[in-house]
Amino acid sequence: MRCPFTPLLLAALAACSPDQAPEPEKVKRPNVLLIVVDTLRADRISAYGYARETTPVLDALAEQGVLASDVTAQASWTKPSMVSMFQGRYVTSYRDVFFEDTPTLAETFQRAGYHTLGIVGNGLLSEKTGFDRGFDHYESRSKKIGQGGRTLPAREAAELIGDAAAPLEFATERRPDDEHVPFFAYLHFMDPHGPYKAHPKLAKHLPVSAGAKRWNLQTQRLRYGATHPGAVVANELWQEMAEDMARYDQEVYTCDVYIGKVLDLLERRGALENTIVAVVSDHGEGLWDHVSPAEALNPAAAPRDHFFRPHGKVLYEELVRTPMILKGPGVPAGQRIDSPVENIDLFPTLLELCDLAPTGGLHGQSLVPAMSGQGTGREHVFSSVDMFCSSVRSPGATTDWKLIVPTEHYPARKVELFDISTDPSELQNLAAARPEVVARLRTTLEAWADDHPTQTNLGQKKDQQTLEDLKALGYADGDEGEGQSDD
């Protein structure tokens, strides 16, 4: 018996033949807004427990998304840290340019069809040194900030956001055919980098005088007195240091305000809801927490120079403990990751959140499973600073050991061992008292370096502008070994 619906079925099949079948709906991948705040310590962020309200915008992001409470940067100055973060790889010897054989984060998103843009406040991350790899639009031009007779190859937050507005508006335009073209946007704020600028408009909210009173610098006074017996130090000198620490808070708050302006722009453009926002830092800052490295220490130095107030050369927690906050599609709200995280984890995490396959050569791990409470399972975290030293930390249930080992370039330095769980300020070196812990962690550190060899570019000739920029930002003399910042 003939089926009466046969002609209809044949017509339907003809209409859906391979040549005429409607295209499946394209996947609407989320946008990505990556914000790097240069020189931002995690312990100066309200959401990380700081008593002063320095970061209301970041606090709100943390409430709406995920905050990683224990994040380690892989270097304590900008260029190697950004190489590591943007390629998801450890850097175990001097390297301040990208690896040639590994795609960058921007290149990976660009190849996936994303419109990529970068607006950078740090003049060191310039096109001439390859940091524009993978960007359709990239700006690192330096607007000099004059302060105290100095100029810096950097842009303040207000200038950076002014320059970013048009590229962001272009990235969020609706195409004529209404096709969804996602964007990857990278903004790099510079304000918390020294020298610190006072912000009179914050005199009521974060007054310098009240901030300075928080820091009596008693530990520093005692340590200075122990090495300078009989020295008379005017209280004004200590006061200047405390006031600078309060200005640092104002710089952090200023960045937070302008991060809020970026989010507002995306919300007005209707793009924020489908945007993954990630806020991280390349490294922290030394705010006179430790005595300056021996090779840079003048025994007759006044307290301001006796203690370390830049970054680079050393790997104490104030220099490598950094924030990581994520919010957006696929990120659960109000969650924390308390197990150890490294900055190299950012790359694979963003890829998984955007449903992109991981690239080869990544050393980090996606944090997506940890966002739902699985933890990272990481037993050690690592950092390295060029020719100076490397560190390994082993967080545990009862102890949190951290070992810092000088490289062969600095054999006069001491090996340092701290138990972060009982000595979070890293003031008591236990290396002599616990040689078995030193031996165990040293073996781990050496195996890590062997497993992740880094081809150095030490000695590679730099152009004159880069040398001048390095020197202006306080990195040594603008030559090799730039990991010391003195501003």
Short mmCIF file of C-alpha atoms in Angstrom, two decimals:
data_model
loop_
_atom_site.label_atom_id
_atom_site.label_comp_id
_atom_site.label_asym_id
_atom_site.label_seq_id
_atom_site.Cartn_x
_atom_site.Cartn_y
_atom_site.Cartn_z
CA MET A 1 0.00 0.00 0.00
CA ARG A 2 1.32 3.37 -1.01
CA CYS A 3 1.89 5.89 1.75
CA PRO A 4 -0.06 9.10 1.08
CA PHE A 5 2.71 11.22 2.64
CA THR A 6 5.45 10.06 0.25
CA PRO A 7 5.35 13.14 -2.04
CA LEU A 8 5.53 15.42 0.99
CA LEU A 9 8.41 13.49 2.46
CA LEU A 10 10.30 13.58 -0.83
CA ALA A 11 9.76 17.33 -1.08
CA ALA A 12 11.00 17.83 2.46
CA LEU A 13 14.07 15.70 1.83
CA ALA A 14 14.82 17.65 -1.34
CA ALA A 15 14.52 20.93 0.54
CA CYS A 16 17.05 19.70 3.09
CA SER A 17 19.58 18.28 0.65
CA PRO A 18 23.23 18.88 1.57
CA ASP A 19 23.52 21.72 -0.92
CA GLN A 20 20.51 23.56 0.46
CA ALA A 21 20.50 22.65 4.17
CA PRO A 22 20.44 25.66 6.50
CA GLU A 23 23.76 26.40 8.21
CA PRO A 24 23.87 25.43 11.89
CA GLU A 25 23.82 28.39 14.26
CA LYS A 26 27.31 29.63 14.96
CA VAL A 27 28.57 29.23 18.49
CA LYS A 28 28.53 32.58 20.26
CA ARG A 29 31.76 32.43 22.16
CA PRO A 30 32.19 34.84 25.05
CA ASN A 31 34.35 37.92 24.82
CA VAL A 32 37.42 38.17 27.06
CA LEU A 33 38.58 41.26 28.93
CA LEU A 34 41.98 40.66 30.51
CA ILE A 35 43.09 43.37 32.93
CA VAL A 36 46.65 43.30 34.25
CA VAL A 37 47.40 45.75 37.05
CA ASP A 38 51.15 46.24 37.17
CA THR A 39 52.85 45.93 40.58
CA LEU A 40 49.67 45.02 42.49
CA ARG A 41 50.08 43.14 45.75
CA ALA A 42 47.22 40.84 46.70
CA ASP A 43 47.40 41.95 50.34
CA ARG A 44 46.48 45.53 49.42
CA ILE A 45 43.11 44.49 47.93
CA SER A 46 40.01 44.68 50.11
CA ALA A 47 38.67 41.38 48.77
CA TYR A 48 41.89 39.71 49.95
CA GLY A 49 41.41 40.96 53.49
CA TYR A 50 42.99 44.42 53.45
CA ALA A 51 41.32 46.63 56.06
CA ARG A 52 41.24 49.78 53.92
CA GLU A 53 38.68 49.99 51.12
CA THR A 54 41.05 50.16 48.17
CA THR A 55 39.15 48.09 45.58
CA PRO A 56 35.33 48.29 45.66
CA VAL A 57 35.08 47.36 41.97
CA LEU A 58 37.32 44.31 42.31
CA ASP A 59 35.47 43.35 45.50
CA ALA A 60 32.19 43.33 43.55
CA LEU A 61 33.76 41.27 40.76
CA ALA A 62 34.95 38.74 43.34
CA GLU A 63 31.43 38.49 44.79
CA GLN A 64 29.98 37.93 41.30
CA GLY A 65 32.66 35.45 40.24
CA VAL A 66 35.67 33.53 41.51
CA LEU A 67 38.58 34.75 43.62
CA ALA A 68 41.78 32.69 43.80
CA SER A 69 43.23 33.38 47.24
CA ASP A 70 46.69 31.87 46.81
CA VAL A 71 48.20 32.99 43.49
CA THR A 72 51.91 33.05 42.69
CA ALA A 73 53.47 35.07 39.88
CA GLN A 74 56.29 33.38 38.01
CA ALA A 75 58.64 36.39 38.15
CA SER A 76 59.00 39.58 40.16
CA TRP A 77 59.41 42.04 37.31
CA THR A 78 57.26 42.74 34.31
CA LYS A 79 58.81 41.37 31.14
CA PRO A 80 59.59 37.77 32.18
CA SER A 81 56.33 37.64 34.11
CA MET A 82 54.32 38.69 31.05
CA VAL A 83 56.25 36.26 28.83
CA SER A 84 55.28 33.50 31.24
CA MET A 85 51.64 34.58 31.62
CA PHE A 86 51.01 35.21 27.93
CA GLN A 87 52.55 31.90 26.85
CA GLY A 88 51.50 29.78 29.82
CA ARG A 89 55.06 28.64 30.38
CA TYR A 90 57.63 28.69 33.16
CA VAL A 91 60.70 30.87 32.60
CA THR A 92 63.67 29.30 34.35
CA SER A 93 66.50 31.50 33.06
CA TYR A 94 66.82 35.04 31.77
CA ARG A 95 64.17 35.66 29.14
CA ASP A 96 62.36 38.96 28.51
CA VAL A 97 60.97 38.20 25.03
CA PHE A 98 58.43 35.62 23.87
CA PHE A 99 59.38 32.04 23.02
CA GLU A 100 59.40 31.68 19.23
CA ASP A 101 57.91 28.18 19.17
CA THR A 102 54.85 28.84 21.33
CA PRO A 103 51.77 30.92 20.44
CA THR A 104 50.82 33.78 22.72
CA LEU A 105 47.45 34.13 24.37
CA ALA A 106 46.48 36.83 21.86
CA GLU A 107 47.60 34.72 18.89
CA THR A 108 45.51 31.82 20.13
CA PHE A 109 42.37 33.93 20.36
CA GLN A 110 43.11 35.62 17.05
CA ARG A 111 43.38 32.25 15.30
CA ALA A 112 40.02 31.29 16.83
CA GLY A 113 38.36 34.24 15.08
CA TYR A 114 38.50 36.78 17.87
CA HIS A 115 39.13 40.47 17.28
CA THR A 116 42.16 41.18 19.48
CA LEU A 117 43.20 44.49 20.97
CA GLY A 118 45.76 45.57 23.55
CA ILE A 119 46.18 48.95 25.25
CA VAL A 120 49.23 48.90 27.47
CA GLY A 121 50.34 51.41 30.09
CA ASN A 122 53.83 49.95 30.51
CA GLY A 123 56.16 51.21 27.78
CA LEU A 124 58.45 48.18 28.17
CA LEU A 125 55.80 45.94 26.60
CA SER A 126 56.29 47.50 23.21
CA GLU A 127 55.76 46.44 19.63
CA LYS A 128 59.48 46.55 18.96
CA THR A 129 60.04 43.80 21.54
CA GLY A 130 57.28 41.61 20.14
CA PHE A 131 54.55 42.08 22.73
CA ASP A 132 52.10 42.98 19.97
CA ARG A 133 52.11 39.40 18.66
CA GLY A 134 48.58 38.28 17.86
CA PHE A 135 46.91 41.68 18.24
CA ASP A 136 44.82 43.29 15.51
CA HIS A 137 45.20 46.58 17.37
CA TYR A 138 47.98 47.27 19.89
CA GLU A 139 49.13 50.47 21.56
CA SER A 140 52.07 50.74 23.93
CA ARG A 141 53.16 54.23 23.06
CA SER A 142 54.53 56.05 26.06
CA LYS A 143 52.95 59.16 27.43
CA LYS A 144 55.53 60.43 29.83
CA ILE A 145 54.48 61.06 33.40
CA GLY A 146 56.53 63.85 34.94
CA GLN A 147 57.05 63.66 38.69
CA GLY A 148 59.86 64.95 40.83
CA GLY A 149 61.85 65.85 37.75
CA ARG A 150 61.49 62.32 36.34
CA THR A 151 59.67 61.01 33.32
CA LEU A 152 58.40 57.49 32.87
CA PRO A 153 57.51 55.47 29.78
CA ALA A 154 54.02 54.89 31.13
CA ARG A 155 50.41 56.00 30.95
CA GLU A 156 48.19 56.74 33.90
CA ALA A 157 44.82 55.03 34.17
CA ALA A 158 42.84 58.02 32.90
CA GLU A 159 44.98 58.26 29.77
CA LEU A 160 44.91 54.53 29.20
CA ILE A 161 41.12 54.36 29.37
CA GLY A 162 40.83 57.40 27.13
CA ASP A 163 42.97 55.66 24.54
CA ALA A 164 41.09 52.36 24.96
CA ALA A 165 37.58 53.78 24.53
CA ALA A 166 37.51 53.92 20.71
CA PRO A 167 39.07 50.44 20.17
CA LEU A 168 36.63 48.94 22.67
CA GLU A 169 33.68 50.66 21.01
CA PHE A 170 34.82 49.29 17.65
CA ALA A 171 35.17 45.80 19.13
CA THR A 172 31.61 45.94 20.48
CA GLU A 173 29.97 47.30 17.32
CA ARG A 174 27.24 45.19 15.77
CA ARG A 175 28.20 44.08 12.29
CA PRO A 176 25.80 44.80 9.40
CA ASP A 177 24.88 41.13 9.13
CA ASP A 178 24.58 40.91 12.94
CA GLU A 179 27.36 38.33 12.96
CA HIS A 180 28.85 37.77 16.39
CA VAL A 181 32.58 38.52 16.36
CA PRO A 182 33.95 38.04 19.88
CA PHE A 183 36.83 40.16 21.15
CA PHE A 184 39.88 39.55 23.30
CA ALA A 185 40.88 42.82 24.97
CA TYR A 186 44.01 43.27 27.10
CA LEU A 187 44.41 46.38 29.25
CA HIS A 188 47.57 46.87 31.29
CA PHE A 189 47.36 49.47 34.08
CA MET A 190 50.54 50.98 35.47
CA ASP A 191 49.54 53.24 38.36
CA PRO A 192 50.67 51.15 41.39
CA HIS A 193 54.20 51.12 39.95
CA GLY A 194 56.45 53.62 41.75
CA PRO A 195 56.96 56.48 42.14
CA TYR A 196 53.61 56.83 43.86
CA LYS A 197 51.49 59.83 43.08
CA ALA A 198 49.25 61.48 45.66
CA HIS A 199 45.59 61.91 44.70
CA PRO A 200 44.10 64.93 46.50
CA LYS A 201 40.58 63.86 45.49
CA LEU A 202 41.02 60.82 47.74
CA ALA A 203 41.92 62.90 50.81
CA LYS A 204 38.63 61.96 52.50
CA HIS A 205 38.28 58.34 51.42
CA LEU A 206 41.94 57.24 51.71
CA PRO A 207 43.81 60.09 53.42
CA VAL A 208 47.58 59.80 53.32
CA SER A 209 47.90 60.91 56.94
CA ALA A 210 45.54 58.23 58.26
CA GLY A 211 47.11 55.63 56.01
CA ALA A 212 50.57 56.48 57.28
CA LYS A 213 49.43 55.98 60.88
CA ARG A 214 48.68 52.35 60.05
CA TRP A 215 52.37 51.78 59.54
CA ASN A 216 54.55 52.51 62.54
CA LEU A 217 57.31 50.47 60.86
CA GLN A 218 58.29 49.11 64.27
CA THR A 219 59.85 45.97 62.78
CA GLN A 220 61.94 48.07 60.40
CA ARG A 221 63.01 50.41 63.20
CA LEU A 222 64.22 47.48 65.30
CA ARG A 223 66.05 45.82 62.43
CA TYR A 224 67.68 49.07 61.38
CA GLY A 225 68.77 49.78 64.95
CA ALA A 226 70.33 46.32 65.24
CA THR A 227 72.61 46.96 62.25
CA HIS A 228 73.16 50.68 62.92
CA PRO A 229 73.75 50.89 66.69
CA GLY A 230 73.70 54.43 67.95
CA ALA A 231 72.32 55.84 64.71
CA VAL A 232 69.87 58.69 65.14
CA VAL A 233 67.17 58.71 62.52
CA ALA A 234 64.76 61.62 62.31
CA ASN A 235 61.17 60.48 62.67
CA GLU A 236 60.35 62.40 59.49
CA LEU A 237 62.33 59.85 57.47
CA TRP A 238 60.19 57.02 58.79
CA GLN A 239 57.09 59.16 58.24
CA GLU A 240 57.97 59.64 54.56
CA MET A 241 58.12 55.88 54.08
CA ALA A 242 54.74 55.40 55.76
CA GLU A 243 53.18 58.14 53.64
CA ASP A 244 54.46 56.50 50.47
CA MET A 245 52.77 53.27 51.56
CA ALA A 246 49.53 55.22 51.90
CA ARG A 247 50.01 56.73 48.44
CA TYR A 248 50.38 53.23 47.06
CA ASP A 249 46.87 52.53 48.39
CA GLN A 250 45.59 55.62 46.55
CA GLU A 251 47.17 54.42 43.31
CA VAL A 252 45.49 51.03 43.72
CA TYR A 253 42.12 52.71 44.35
CA THR A 254 42.57 54.91 41.27
CA CYS A 255 43.13 51.83 39.10
CA ASP A 256 40.04 50.25 40.60
CA VAL A 257 37.95 53.30 39.66
CA TYR A 258 39.06 53.12 36.04
CA ILE A 259 38.49 49.39 35.86
CA GLY A 260 34.94 50.24 36.84
CA LYS A 261 34.75 52.71 33.95
CA VAL A 262 35.78 49.99 31.50
CA LEU A 263 33.08 47.67 32.82
CA ASP A 264 30.54 50.48 32.57
CA LEU A 265 31.52 51.05 28.94
CA LEU A 266 31.00 47.39 28.09
CA GLU A 267 27.67 47.36 29.92
CA ARG A 268 26.45 50.41 27.97
CA ARG A 269 27.47 48.66 24.76
CA GLY A 270 25.53 45.56 25.74
CA ALA A 271 28.69 43.43 25.80
CA LEU A 272 29.42 42.88 29.49
CA GLU A 273 26.99 40.02 30.08
CA ASN A 274 28.79 37.87 27.50
CA THR A 275 32.31 38.87 28.59
CA ILE A 276 34.71 36.95 30.78
CA VAL A 277 36.55 39.48 32.94
CA ALA A 278 39.91 38.41 34.37
CA VAL A 279 41.95 40.65 36.68
CA VAL A 280 45.53 39.66 37.52
CA SER A 281 48.90 41.24 38.23
CA ASP A 282 52.35 40.64 36.82
CA HIS A 283 54.03 40.90 40.25
CA GLY A 284 53.77 42.66 43.60
CA GLU A 285 55.86 45.36 45.22
CA GLY A 286 58.37 45.67 48.04
CA LEU A 287 57.09 48.25 50.51
CA TRP A 288 60.12 48.19 52.81
CA ASP A 289 59.17 44.71 54.03
CA HIS A 290 62.73 43.36 53.79
CA VAL A 291 66.30 44.58 53.95
CA SER A 292 67.72 45.38 50.52
CA PRO A 293 69.79 42.67 48.81
CA ALA A 294 73.35 42.62 50.13
CA GLU A 295 74.96 43.61 46.84
CA ALA A 296 72.75 46.72 46.68
CA LEU A 297 72.97 47.56 50.37
CA ASN A 298 74.99 50.52 51.57
CA PRO A 299 75.82 49.94 55.25
CA ALA A 300 75.51 53.67 55.85
CA ALA A 301 72.20 53.96 54.01
CA ALA A 302 69.30 55.77 55.55
CA PRO A 303 66.22 53.60 56.32
CA ARG A 304 64.54 54.39 53.00
CA ASP A 305 67.40 52.74 51.10
CA HIS A 306 68.29 50.17 53.75
CA PHE A 307 64.93 48.48 53.14
CA PHE A 308 63.64 47.25 49.80
CA ARG A 309 60.91 49.28 48.09
CA PRO A 310 60.93 48.15 44.49
CA HIS A 311 60.50 44.78 42.78
CA GLY A 312 62.72 42.31 41.00
CA LYS A 313 65.91 40.63 42.21
CA VAL A 314 64.17 38.95 45.17
CA LEU A 315 61.18 36.61 45.49
CA TYR A 316 59.56 37.31 48.84
CA GLU A 317 55.80 36.91 49.06
CA GLU A 318 55.06 40.63 48.75
CA LEU A 319 56.63 40.39 45.28
CA VAL A 320 55.06 37.18 43.97
CA ARG A 321 51.72 36.86 45.79
CA THR A 322 49.28 38.42 43.36
CA PRO A 323 45.51 38.53 42.76
CA MET A 324 43.37 36.60 40.30
CA ILE A 325 39.65 37.35 39.98
CA LEU A 326 37.41 35.98 37.22
CA LYS A 327 33.78 36.69 36.39
CA GLY A 328 31.51 36.00 33.44
CA PRO A 329 29.99 33.15 31.41
CA GLY A 330 30.97 29.77 32.82
CA VAL A 331 32.36 31.27 36.04
CA PRO A 332 30.30 30.42 39.15
CA ALA A 333 29.36 33.35 41.38
CA GLY A 334 30.73 33.87 44.86
CA GLN A 335 33.31 31.07 44.77
CA ARG A 336 36.89 30.92 46.06
CA ILE A 337 39.84 28.79 45.03
CA ASP A 338 41.96 28.36 48.12
CA SER A 339 44.35 25.74 46.76
CA PRO A 340 47.59 27.00 45.14
CA VAL A 341 47.35 28.72 41.75
CA GLU A 342 50.03 30.12 39.43
CA ASN A 343 49.79 32.88 36.83
CA ILE A 344 50.57 30.33 34.11
CA ASP A 345 47.14 28.82 34.84
CA LEU A 346 45.39 31.84 33.35
CA PHE A 347 46.05 30.81 29.71
CA PRO A 348 44.44 27.33 29.81
CA THR A 349 41.63 28.62 32.05
CA LEU A 350 40.55 31.27 29.54
CA LEU A 351 40.73 28.75 26.71
CA GLU A 352 38.45 26.28 28.48
CA LEU A 353 35.96 28.99 29.46
CA CYS A 354 35.77 29.93 25.76
CA ASP A 355 35.52 26.30 24.64
CA LEU A 356 38.83 26.48 22.78
CA ALA A 357 41.25 23.58 22.58
CA PRO A 358 44.46 24.02 24.61
CA THR A 359 47.60 24.75 22.64
CA GLY A 360 50.77 22.70 22.95
CA GLY A 361 53.55 23.65 25.33
CA LEU A 362 51.41 24.98 28.17
CA HIS A 363 52.76 24.39 31.68
CA GLY A 364 49.71 25.70 33.52
CA GLN A 365 46.41 23.97 34.22
CA SER A 366 42.83 25.09 33.73
CA LEU A 367 41.17 26.32 36.90
CA VAL A 368 37.66 25.51 35.69
CA PRO A 369 37.47 22.27 37.75
CA ALA A 370 38.78 24.13 40.80
CA MET A 371 35.97 26.69 40.43
CA SER A 372 33.52 23.97 41.43
CA GLY A 373 35.52 22.92 44.49
CA GLN A 374 37.84 20.26 43.11
CA GLY A 375 41.02 22.12 44.05
CA THR A 376 44.11 22.37 41.90
CA GLY A 377 46.00 19.42 43.34
CA ARG A 378 49.19 21.43 42.99
CA GLU A 379 51.87 20.52 45.54
CA HIS A 380 54.41 23.22 44.64
CA VAL A 381 54.50 26.71 43.16
CA PHE A 382 57.56 28.21 41.49
CA SER A 383 59.05 31.61 40.70
CA SER A 384 62.29 32.79 39.15
CA VAL A 385 63.88 36.17 38.67
CA ASP A 386 66.40 36.22 35.86
CA MET A 387 69.95 35.76 37.06
CA PHE A 388 69.25 36.31 40.74
CA CYS A 389 67.28 33.53 42.41
CA SER A 390 64.53 30.94 42.12
CA SER A 391 61.97 29.80 44.66
CA VAL A 392 59.70 26.88 45.41
CA ARG A 393 56.85 26.88 47.90
CA SER A 394 55.20 23.75 49.26
CA PRO A 395 51.88 24.59 50.92
CA GLY A 396 50.84 21.91 53.39
CA ALA A 397 48.24 21.25 56.05
CA THR A 398 50.57 22.14 58.94
CA THR A 399 53.51 23.89 57.29
CA ASP A 400 53.93 26.11 54.24
CA TRP A 401 57.59 25.83 53.39
CA LYS A 402 59.24 28.22 50.96
CA LEU A 403 62.81 27.93 49.72
CA ILE A 404 64.69 30.72 47.91
CA VAL A 405 67.95 29.73 46.25
CA PRO A 406 70.41 32.17 44.63
CA THR A 407 71.69 31.36 41.16
CA GLU A 408 75.29 30.72 40.32
CA HIS A 409 75.59 34.40 39.40
CA TYR A 410 75.06 35.37 43.05
CA PRO A 411 76.88 32.73 45.13
CA ALA A 412 77.35 35.20 48.02
CA ARG A 413 73.65 35.19 48.72
CA LYS A 414 72.24 32.98 51.40
CA VAL A 415 69.79 30.18 50.85
CA GLU A 416 66.58 31.14 52.64
CA LEU A 417 63.89 28.88 54.09
CA PHE A 418 60.67 30.16 55.62
CA ASP A 419 57.55 28.61 57.06
CA ILE A 420 54.88 30.91 55.65
CA SER A 421 52.21 29.41 57.93
CA THR A 422 53.92 30.76 61.07
CA ASP A 423 56.08 33.51 59.54
CA PRO A 424 54.07 35.11 56.70
CA SER A 425 56.41 38.12 56.63
CA GLU A 426 59.41 35.84 55.92
CA LEU A 427 61.63 37.31 58.63
CA GLN A 428 63.06 34.14 60.21
CA ASN A 429 65.41 32.17 57.97
CA LEU A 430 65.22 28.50 59.03
CA ALA A 431 67.67 27.14 56.47
CA ALA A 432 70.36 26.32 59.04
CA ALA A 433 67.86 24.79 61.46
CA ARG A 434 66.06 22.60 58.91
CA PRO A 435 68.67 21.28 56.44
CA GLU A 436 66.50 18.27 55.55
CA VAL A 437 63.71 20.55 54.31
CA VAL A 438 66.23 22.61 52.36
CA ALA A 439 67.60 19.46 50.71
CA ARG A 440 64.14 18.16 49.80
CA LEU A 441 62.91 21.41 48.31
CA ARG A 442 66.19 22.08 46.57
CA THR A 443 65.86 18.76 44.79
CA THR A 444 62.33 19.73 43.74
CA LEU A 445 63.52 23.12 42.50
CA GLU A 446 66.37 21.63 40.49
CA ALA A 447 64.07 19.03 38.93
CA TRP A 448 61.63 21.81 37.97
CA ALA A 449 64.38 23.77 36.23
CA ASP A 450 65.58 20.62 34.43
CA ASP A 451 62.04 19.79 33.30
CA HIS A 452 61.41 23.31 31.98
CA PRO A 453 64.61 24.48 30.28
CA THR A 454 64.49 28.05 29.02
CA GLN A 455 66.63 29.30 26.18
CA THR A 456 68.06 32.55 27.49
CA ASN A 457 68.24 35.78 25.55
CA LEU A 458 70.76 37.25 27.96
CA GLY A 459 73.15 39.46 26.06
CA GLN A 460 70.76 40.02 23.17
CA LYS A 461 71.27 43.59 22.00
CA LYS A 462 68.52 46.02 22.97
CA ASP A 463 67.61 49.15 21.06
CA GLN A 464 68.44 52.50 22.64
CA GLN A 465 64.81 53.38 23.42
CA THR A 466 64.29 50.13 25.32
CA LEU A 467 67.46 50.73 27.32
CA GLU A 468 66.29 54.24 28.18
CA ASP A 469 62.84 52.98 29.17
CA LEU A 470 64.32 50.28 31.38
CA LYS A 471 66.50 52.83 33.12
CA ALA A 472 63.63 55.30 33.52
CA LEU A 473 61.53 52.62 35.23
CA GLY A 474 64.38 51.87 37.61
CA TYR A 475 65.56 48.54 36.24
CA ALA A 476 69.26 48.58 37.07
CA ASP A 477 71.17 50.67 34.53
CA GLY A 478 68.95 49.75 31.63
CA ASP A 479 71.25 46.87 30.78
CA GLU A 480 71.30 43.16 31.62
CA GLY A 481 70.07 42.18 35.04
CA GLU A 482 67.19 44.64 34.89
CA GLY A 483 65.34 42.81 37.63
CA GLN A 484 66.08 45.53 40.19
CA SER A 485 63.69 48.44 40.38
CA ASP A 486 64.69 51.39 42.48
CA ASP A 487 61.70 53.64 42.04
#
